[in-house]
Amino acid sequence: MNVSRTVKYEEELDADFANEIAAMPGGEKIWDCIQCGTCSAICPVSVYMDKTPRRIIGMIRAGFKDEVLSSVSPWICTSCYSCTVECPADIKITDIMYSIKRMAMEQKTYRRFVIPDIEDEFVKMVWKNGRLSEAKMGMKVARKSGLRNLISMVPLAWKLSRRNRLKLFHTERMANPEQLRIVLNAMQEHPPELHVKKPGVVPTHHHEAVTT
Amino acid sequence: MKSYLYYPGCSLKGMGGPYEQSLFSTFRKLDLKLTEIPDWNCCGATAYLSVNGNMAIALAARNLAIAEKDGGRDIVAPCSGCFLSLNKAKASLKEYPELRAKVVDALGRANLQYAGTSKVRHPLEVLMNDVGPEALKKLVTKPLKDLRVVPYYGCAILRPYEVLGDSHTPTVLEELIRITGATPVDYPYKGRCCGGMLTSGVQAVGLRLAEILLEAAKKTEADVIVTTCPLCHYNLECYQDHLRKSTGKDLDIPVMYFTQMLGLAMGLGEREVGVDRLLRRPMTVGVTA
Amino acid sequence: MSESEKPRIGVYVCDCGLNILGVVDVPAVIQYASTLDNVVVSREYKYMCSDPGQDIIKKDIKDLKLNRVIVASCTPSLHERTFRTTVSTAGLNQFLFHMVNIREAVSWVTTDKKKATEKAKTLIKAGVMRVTLQEALEPKTEPVIPEVLVIGGGIAGIHASLSVASAGAKLHLVEREPSIGGNMARFDKTFPTLDCASCILTPKMTTLRVHPNIKLYSYSEVVGVEGYVGNFEVTIEKKPRYVNEDLCIGCLKCVEACVYKDARFPNAFDLGLAKRKPIYIPFPQAVPMRVLIDPNDCLKIKLGKCKMTCVESCEKDAIDFDMKPERLTVKVGSIIVTTGFKPFDPRRKPQYGYGVYPNVYTALEAERLLSPTGPTEGTPLLQDGTMPKSVGIIHCIGSRDENTNVYCSKVCCMYSLKLAHLVKERTGAEVYNFYIDMRTAGKGYEEFYKKLLEEGVKFVRGRVAELTTAPLSNAERGKLILRVEDTLAGYVRRIPVDMVILSVGLEPQNDAQELRRMLNLSCGKDGFLIELHPKLAPVSTATDGIYIAGACQGPKDIPDTVAQAGAAAAEALALVHKGMVEIEPYAAVTNEDLCSGCQICVGLCPYYAIEYDAEKKVSRVKDVMCKGCGVCVAACPSGAMDQKHFRDAFVTAEVAGVI
Amino acid sequence: MAQALAPPVQAAQTRTKETEYEPKIVAFFCNWCTYAASDLAGISRMKYAPNMKIVRIMCSGRVDPSFVVEAFRAGADGVLIGGCNPGDCHYKEGNYKTMRRYMLLSRMLQDFGIEKERLRLEWICASCARELQTTVDKMTADLKRLGPLDWKGV
């Protein structure tokens, strides 16, 4: 059988990771965490996360950068802000989840699955039309999440379009999206994330496989 | 006649059509004017924040800046998601001067100024505060007698800004339900997440959340769930068939917008408030025009 | 005398180990000081306050004929007294000394070493300029009234009172409730020894009752305090009991006889969990064992008509429906404040369903449920009268929380363990403790924790996020479900229980602020009273002659409370024993030649210490009554007023110096 | 945010060059509240601008307007008066008298062309170390903006 030894050596941790997160909006109080787990317990989806929010915060403070940036937890987060409201240390956990997602996107370290792709599509669409066309978006999502899913959605799509709630061939767009693009382009001149320092090199995983 | 700026957001132009329809008709009935913000853009939702924080804020801020041009009227944002994004942008620009400087500069390129003066409000709160329970009661001509209603707030109008008071114990929706003559049931999940984007992202998870909410709603033996947000409405209403197949449970229950409920109680016809566009018509709503 | 000669100043700069030296370039400062006018010598030493440090000063005063001394070290509130004694033992008047604060005001608050050094130099320069002008003064001495007032009759007040009284001093104890005993009287057992609270408290209470040196004012409140150390005048208001305390013998016949055949009004002592009649005693071991009537419940007092069976039943006819509040004043030399705490109100944390679900209790309520004299005679029962099969105890309610109180209430971990033990012992229920960190620092405390671990009480490290009644499994039906992350197992858990006990934190009393104002004390951000110095003067306050002990100073368990009460008693006794106090001679003085007799000062003085001499047409300060605030001095239009040790000239010299 | 903002304040301090103009602030602190607050700031190791130098008096009510005028004449760029919160005065009501005097004085000084930012009255309680820190840093920053006060007196 295969057993594997997992160990983290100090030099593999990124001591600055916590400061990077702390420098982003909402992360200011990350050092105040008392690891009480209220966030994980109130979170409606923590039970589906690979690492609970409390553990994410703990790992950030310890410098487990690559583990955190490759975790699916932030992508499962539905931004319901329960953790943020309940946190006794007043830590804006939802915002920290956003920060992690942005860093992961930027450094392409996120786990490849449908949600990041959706977010990406969403941004592209808004960039193009200034607004979102639910039908088109829905189609893209359904396609990404597999043929079976696509088919399973057909009856619903039909019902909704009959009630004129799903405009299959209509594109929701601004009169002149370039007005918006002027603003967005101006923003692009700035680094994508406020105050964030240059992200360090992503360290590699360290599992030693032992076969017995 | 009180008058507001109206920020529809993408959903009310699509899936949330009935919401917009009922919002318009009820506000007309209440003699409240809604002026759509000229050439508004997407609020950025949660997706944009996950990709580029600064741009997401700028995106929302552009709408606020256009609204400010109009001078002083409050913005009504019916979609809870938009309501949150716009308020979040306001808060962030207040809290982070550096970000504010960048955004103000960016907006400047499009000849827009941002001062952070405009107020972003949700119609539920507008109805209860600006019109007020008394005035609303007077206009209820067809009380929805013995209609049992699940009050479902969702997340975004409760958290994190707690505009409706303590997010654990909101009561305004129940109050509105009573005003319409209906009975609010005791519902443990009134502020719990509906699944948000997960119903399309990781459907297994998203549907489970919806299932929990629907099952609890069925237990209360209510006739209908009332929502305040197009995404909640979609997640709760549209996956009932899926859930029946996957769980074998009967979770069928009509879901409607609070504006539809109020409209009906004020004597508007089902078509005027778009009840006919729901997947399941709340049967005991005995009025048809 | 030597002071009148040309000033010869010695400047002594303290390194305070590295506290000052680490930031301020002390050698440079001495070098600079030596160049200042009238400075004869300037020295550095690592601990100026130590004996060798003080000896250096004494020696110089003698050898170099110093007639002025500057010590630049910590804040005057810490060591001004020390060094004043130093110089006076060397034969120099203590008011020819001045202290410059270069620690709290410089080295500890400045990052830039250069700037810190500059600031230190400037402050010393100013000090030298000031001390040059200072003049010899004699401190005022006043007799101390050999009596002590204790406010609050909880365990702290009881212990302090007994200590003071048994040392022979007369003591006045004021308690606002009808009985002394405070919260400790509500407990069944005390941690970690599990000895019965009333068994150790009641004897103290009765001893106090009969003690010849103690006058107990129960059901009374302090409504006014005037005066100063050694000489306070205190106004006490006795609330009407409607039963004459001196006549009543506590036979309780009246209670028996009351027209209300059964008890139907919530009993405050049992926190409303048990009922009483309109005429009642707060609890069986009450001291004084005297009945009282609640005017809001008594028919006679409320409606004016009642058979008054109580009156008939009383042989001593002690009942008096026309009783009114009385005020009386006592004169004491010092005051000990032991007003205790109030438990956090869990309604401020709605997610725990207190007040919504009947089987959710606060820890203090649980204490009553566990008390043999309590509503359930010591066995905690559910509302339906059955025994709980599972009980959840949630720690840190309202504590360690940015939304409520940020501080740790210190006692909750231990009392939660105690409650867990008792609940398991009495009901055999499965008991869960939900904690963030287990804090069991104290003699025998960790051992107690270990004992509970072995008893099979369950511990879950995690803060319960919500209490819900919505089941997701059959086992959860009809239960209170606690949702928590088991942070050790790394899993979110849902734990169904029958009863929940909320370990609420300790907060200042509602009227702590009024009390603070009345006594001229200060409170911290958390609202608890502040001691003069956290380490060196833990029971003293900024107001001389007023001492604090127990939970009014901060969350505290019984051992710490009793220890503090003893300390406060010792402080008070020291005053009594000394018989007199030295008062800073900072009084205002009138230069009668300059006084225009406008009497502006007379109106301004809050202590009526200035009298107008009609025939001489001048205002004169009554030295004894003047507290030395200097308000009149600043107001005097003709510059006739001045303040000893804070003369205009001294202050302006210092001002010129710091610029 | 206070917490998040604190570090930059320190940073600003360490960054200041020798050459930069350093305003002189004379502070009259009452012995019972504001001086106690400054002690607490010390004990809590809170860093603040070294420009403020404390002159300790028993009560803010002792602050004779002439002290303030004297300070400005002698070359102070700012004067800070610190007393107990209204109702908390150790001498019953000294601080109320200070307040009335301050209003008059501040108006008078403005007539002499001394900006109102240069004379501040603050109620800072014994436990208000954080407030003390922010007040001093804010005032120092304001005065740096205003530049030196060159006042020859009345």
mmCIF file of N, CA and C in Angstrom, chain D residues 69-139:
data_model
loop_
_atom_site.group_PDB
_atom_site.id
_atom_site.type_symbol
_atom_site.label_atom_id
_atom_site.label_comp_id
_atom_site.label_asym_id
_atom_site.label_seq_id
_atom_site.Cartn_x
_atom_site.Cartn_y
_atom_site.Cartn_z
ATOM 1 N N VAL D 69 -1.229 82.964 25.606
ATOM 2 C CA VAL D 69 -0.670 84.095 24.858
ATOM 3 C C VAL D 69 0.850 84.077 25.004
ATOM 4 N N GLU D 70 1.297 83.876 26.251
ATOM 5 C CA GLU D 70 2.738 83.810 26.547
ATOM 6 C C GLU D 70 3.401 82.748 25.660
ATOM 7 N N ALA D 71 2.780 81.576 25.613
ATOM 8 C CA ALA D 71 3.349 80.470 24.840
ATOM 9 C C ALA D 71 3.511 80.879 23.375
ATOM 10 N N PHE D 72 2.465 81.439 22.790
ATOM 11 C CA PHE D 72 2.547 81.850 21.382
ATOM 12 C C PHE D 72 3.618 82.922 21.204
ATOM 13 N N ARG D 73 3.642 83.865 22.144
ATOM 14 C CA ARG D 73 4.617 84.942 22.022
ATOM 15 C C ARG D 73 6.033 84.377 22.075
ATOM 16 N N ALA D 74 6.214 83.370 22.948
ATOM 17 C CA ALA D 74 7.541 82.781 23.127
ATOM 18 C C ALA D 74 7.943 81.898 21.951
ATOM 19 N N GLY D 75 7.022 81.661 21.019
ATOM 20 C CA GLY D 75 7.417 80.930 19.819
ATOM 21 C C GLY D 75 6.727 79.592 19.614
ATOM 22 N N ALA D 76 5.709 79.300 20.414
ATOM 23 C CA ALA D 76 4.964 78.061 20.194
ATOM 24 C C ALA D 76 4.156 78.180 18.903
ATOM 25 N N ASP D 77 4.047 77.064 18.170
ATOM 26 C CA ASP D 77 3.220 77.069 16.953
ATOM 27 C C ASP D 77 1.801 76.588 17.259
ATOM 28 N N GLY D 78 1.665 75.948 18.408
ATOM 29 C CA GLY D 78 0.336 75.478 18.788
ATOM 30 C C GLY D 78 0.257 75.252 20.282
ATOM 31 N N VAL D 79 -0.958 75.376 20.819
ATOM 32 C CA VAL D 79 -1.184 75.102 22.232
ATOM 33 C C VAL D 79 -2.346 74.128 22.363
ATOM 34 N N LEU D 80 -2.116 73.088 23.148
ATOM 35 C CA LEU D 80 -3.153 72.074 23.364
ATOM 36 C C LEU D 80 -3.519 72.049 24.840
ATOM 37 N N ILE D 81 -4.803 72.229 25.130
ATOM 38 C CA ILE D 81 -5.254 72.157 26.517
ATOM 39 C C ILE D 81 -6.046 70.859 26.683
ATOM 40 N N GLY D 82 -5.670 70.059 27.666
ATOM 41 C CA GLY D 82 -6.349 68.783 27.889
ATOM 42 C C GLY D 82 -6.973 68.709 29.262
ATOM 43 N N GLY D 83 -8.258 68.365 29.314
ATOM 44 C CA GLY D 83 -8.941 68.264 30.601
ATOM 45 C C GLY D 83 -9.872 67.069 30.645
ATOM 46 N N CYS D 84 -10.518 66.883 31.788
ATOM 47 C CA CYS D 84 -11.442 65.760 31.966
ATOM 48 C C CYS D 84 -12.723 66.006 31.179
ATOM 49 N N ASN D 85 -13.414 64.920 30.845
ATOM 50 C CA ASN D 85 -14.705 65.058 30.168
ATOM 51 C C ASN D 85 -15.657 65.887 31.032
ATOM 52 N N PRO D 86 -16.563 66.630 30.363
ATOM 53 C CA PRO D 86 -17.560 67.377 31.134
ATOM 54 C C PRO D 86 -18.248 66.450 32.148
ATOM 55 N N GLY D 87 -18.334 66.897 33.389
ATOM 56 C CA GLY D 87 -18.961 66.082 34.428
ATOM 57 C C GLY D 87 -17.956 65.248 35.203
ATOM 58 N N ASP D 88 -16.757 65.102 34.642
ATOM 59 C CA ASP D 88 -15.765 64.245 35.296
ATOM 60 C C ASP D 88 -14.678 65.024 36.024
ATOM 61 N N CYS D 89 -14.790 66.350 36.042
ATOM 62 C CA CYS D 89 -13.700 67.159 36.610
ATOM 63 C C CYS D 89 -13.415 66.743 38.046
ATOM 64 N N HIS D 90 -12.113 66.600 38.350
ATOM 65 C CA HIS D 90 -11.699 66.221 39.698
ATOM 66 C C HIS D 90 -12.079 67.309 40.693
ATOM 67 N N TYR D 91 -12.231 68.533 40.196
ATOM 68 C CA TYR D 91 -12.617 69.654 41.057
ATOM 69 C C TYR D 91 -14.013 70.128 40.690
ATOM 70 N N LYS D 92 -14.890 69.168 40.504
ATOM 71 C CA LYS D 92 -16.309 69.425 40.217
ATOM 72 C C LYS D 92 -16.563 70.034 38.843
ATOM 73 N N GLU D 93 -16.133 71.319 38.616
ATOM 74 C CA GLU D 93 -16.532 71.941 37.350
ATOM 75 C C GLU D 93 -15.469 72.819 36.719
ATOM 76 N N GLY D 94 -14.207 72.580 37.087
ATOM 77 C CA GLY D 94 -13.121 73.391 36.553
ATOM 78 C C GLY D 94 -13.122 73.395 35.033
ATOM 79 N N ASN D 95 -13.416 72.206 34.445
ATOM 80 C CA ASN D 95 -13.310 72.113 32.994
ATOM 81 C C ASN D 95 -14.377 72.942 32.279
ATOM 82 N N TYR D 96 -15.537 73.163 32.927
ATOM 83 C CA TYR D 96 -16.544 74.030 32.294
ATOM 84 C C TYR D 96 -15.996 75.441 32.167
ATOM 85 N N LYS D 97 -15.306 75.883 33.239
ATOM 86 C CA LYS D 97 -14.730 77.224 33.207
ATOM 87 C C LYS D 97 -13.690 77.304 32.092
ATOM 88 N N THR D 98 -12.902 76.225 31.965
ATOM 89 C CA THR D 98 -11.899 76.177 30.894
ATOM 90 C C THR D 98 -12.587 76.368 29.551
ATOM 91 N N MET D 99 -13.706 75.657 29.365
ATOM 92 C CA MET D 99 -14.385 75.678 28.064
ATOM 93 C C MET D 99 -14.805 77.105 27.725
ATOM 94 N N ARG D 100 -15.450 77.783 28.695
ATOM 95 C CA ARG D 100 -15.908 79.153 28.410
ATOM 96 C C ARG D 100 -14.719 80.035 28.056
ATOM 97 N N ARG D 101 -13.658 79.938 28.875
ATOM 98 C CA ARG D 101 -12.463 80.746 28.638
ATOM 99 C C ARG D 101 -11.899 80.463 27.255
ATOM 100 N N TYR D 102 -11.871 79.181 26.907
ATOM 101 C CA TYR D 102 -11.270 78.757 25.645
ATOM 102 C C TYR D 102 -11.993 79.405 24.466
ATOM 103 N N MET D 103 -13.336 79.363 24.522
ATOM 104 C CA MET D 103 -14.098 79.925 23.399
ATOM 105 C C MET D 103 -13.732 81.386 23.164
ATOM 106 N N LEU D 104 -13.734 82.127 24.267
ATOM 107 C CA LEU D 104 -13.396 83.550 24.193
ATOM 108 C C LEU D 104 -11.984 83.713 23.621
ATOM 109 N N LEU D 105 -11.041 83.015 24.245
ATOM 110 C CA LEU D 105 -9.623 83.129 23.888
ATOM 111 C C LEU D 105 -9.422 82.803 22.416
ATOM 112 N N SER D 106 -10.029 81.695 21.980
ATOM 113 C CA SER D 106 -9.843 81.253 20.608
ATOM 114 C C SER D 106 -10.316 82.332 19.641
ATOM 115 N N ARG D 107 -11.467 82.941 19.958
ATOM 116 C CA ARG D 107 -11.965 84.005 19.073
ATOM 117 C C ARG D 107 -10.983 85.184 19.077
ATOM 118 N N MET D 108 -10.536 85.542 20.267
ATOM 119 C CA MET D 108 -9.606 86.663 20.402
ATOM 120 C C MET D 108 -8.350 86.411 19.554
ATOM 121 N N LEU D 109 -7.766 85.228 19.717
ATOM 122 C CA LEU D 109 -6.527 84.910 19.003
ATOM 123 C C LEU D 109 -6.742 84.966 17.499
ATOM 124 N N GLN D 110 -7.936 84.505 17.057
ATOM 125 C CA GLN D 110 -8.197 84.544 15.615
ATOM 126 C C GLN D 110 -8.190 85.992 15.123
ATOM 127 N N ASP D 111 -8.664 86.889 15.993
ATOM 128 C CA ASP D 111 -8.616 88.316 15.602
ATOM 129 C C ASP D 111 -7.175 88.761 15.418
ATOM 130 N N PHE D 112 -6.266 88.188 16.210
ATOM 131 C CA PHE D 112 -4.838 88.528 16.060
ATOM 132 C C PHE D 112 -4.206 87.760 14.907
ATOM 133 N N GLY D 113 -5.022 87.034 14.139
ATOM 134 C CA GLY D 113 -4.489 86.316 12.988
ATOM 135 C C GLY D 113 -3.903 84.964 13.324
ATOM 136 N N ILE D 114 -4.208 84.437 14.516
ATOM 137 C CA ILE D 114 -3.735 83.096 14.866
ATOM 138 C C ILE D 114 -4.833 82.098 14.533
ATOM 139 N N GLU D 115 -4.554 81.191 13.565
ATOM 140 C CA GLU D 115 -5.570 80.259 13.100
ATOM 141 C C GLU D 115 -6.122 79.432 14.254
ATOM 142 N N LYS D 116 -7.405 79.059 14.138
ATOM 143 C CA LYS D 116 -8.034 78.369 15.280
ATOM 144 C C LYS D 116 -7.436 76.974 15.492
ATOM 145 N N GLU D 117 -6.816 76.411 14.411
ATOM 146 C CA GLU D 117 -6.178 75.089 14.582
ATOM 147 C C GLU D 117 -5.013 75.140 15.564
ATOM 148 N N ARG D 118 -4.528 76.342 15.841
ATOM 149 C CA ARG D 118 -3.319 76.452 16.673
ATOM 150 C C ARG D 118 -3.637 76.353 18.158
ATOM 151 N N LEU D 119 -4.890 76.588 18.534
ATOM 152 C CA LEU D 119 -5.280 76.422 19.937
ATOM 153 C C LEU D 119 -6.395 75.395 20.009
ATOM 154 N N ARG D 120 -6.087 74.272 20.668
ATOM 155 C CA ARG D 120 -7.106 73.218 20.767
ATOM 156 C C ARG D 120 -7.412 72.891 22.217
ATOM 157 N N LEU D 121 -8.702 72.688 22.501
ATOM 158 C CA LEU D 121 -9.107 72.194 23.818
ATOM 159 C C LEU D 121 -9.716 70.814 23.611
ATOM 160 N N GLU D 122 -9.174 69.825 24.311
ATOM 161 C CA GLU D 122 -9.683 68.460 24.144
ATOM 162 C C GLU D 122 -10.012 67.852 25.500
ATOM 163 N N TRP D 123 -11.163 67.192 25.578
ATOM 164 C CA TRP D 123 -11.475 66.407 26.775
ATOM 165 C C TRP D 123 -10.914 65.011 26.549
ATOM 166 N N ILE D 124 -9.881 64.645 27.275
ATOM 167 C CA ILE D 124 -9.271 63.321 27.106
ATOM 168 C C ILE D 124 -9.225 62.623 28.460
ATOM 169 N N CYS D 125 -10.029 61.569 28.603
ATOM 170 C CA CYS D 125 -10.177 60.910 29.908
ATOM 171 C C CYS D 125 -8.963 60.031 30.212
ATOM 172 N N ALA D 126 -8.883 59.576 31.445
ATOM 173 C CA ALA D 126 -7.705 58.838 31.911
ATOM 174 C C ALA D 126 -7.439 57.584 31.088
ATOM 175 N N SER D 127 -8.467 57.034 30.466
ATOM 176 C CA SER D 127 -8.263 55.799 29.707
ATOM 177 C C SER D 127 -8.263 56.063 28.201
ATOM 178 N N CYS D 128 -8.190 57.342 27.821
ATOM 179 C CA CYS D 128 -8.316 57.699 26.403
ATOM 180 C C CYS D 128 -6.958 57.891 25.723
ATOM 181 N N ALA D 129 -6.038 56.929 25.949
ATOM 182 C CA ALA D 129 -4.697 57.041 25.358
ATOM 183 C C ALA D 129 -4.768 57.139 23.839
ATOM 184 N N ARG D 130 -5.629 56.320 23.240
ATOM 185 C CA ARG D 130 -5.753 56.320 21.776
ATOM 186 C C ARG D 130 -6.153 57.709 21.274
ATOM 187 N N GLU D 131 -7.114 58.328 21.972
ATOM 188 C CA GLU D 131 -7.559 59.674 21.578
ATOM 189 C C GLU D 131 -6.392 60.652 21.684
ATOM 190 N N LEU D 132 -5.614 60.516 22.761
ATOM 191 C CA LEU D 132 -4.470 61.409 22.939
ATOM 192 C C LEU D 132 -3.542 61.282 21.735
ATOM 193 N N GLN D 133 -3.215 60.041 21.393
ATOM 194 C CA GLN D 133 -2.313 59.777 20.265
ATOM 195 C C GLN D 133 -2.825 60.454 18.994
ATOM 196 N N THR D 134 -4.086 60.194 18.660
ATOM 197 C CA THR D 134 -4.611 60.741 17.402
ATOM 198 C C THR D 134 -4.657 62.269 17.466
ATOM 199 N N THR D 135 -5.062 62.830 18.633
ATOM 200 C CA THR D 135 -5.120 64.285 18.759
ATOM 201 C C THR D 135 -3.750 64.901 18.477
ATOM 202 N N VAL D 136 -2.724 64.375 19.124
ATOM 203 C CA VAL D 136 -1.378 64.947 18.979
ATOM 204 C C VAL D 136 -0.908 64.826 17.528
ATOM 205 N N ASP D 137 -1.080 63.638 16.953
ATOM 206 C CA ASP D 137 -0.619 63.449 15.569
ATOM 207 C C ASP D 137 -1.386 64.339 14.604
ATOM 208 N N LYS D 138 -2.709 64.418 14.812
ATOM 209 C CA LYS D 138 -3.534 65.264 13.946
ATOM 210 C C LYS D 138 -3.074 66.715 14.061
ATOM 211 N N MET D 139 -2.907 67.180 15.295
ATOM 212 C CA MET D 139 -2.544 68.586 15.492
ATOM 213 C C MET D 139 -1.182 68.866 14.872
#
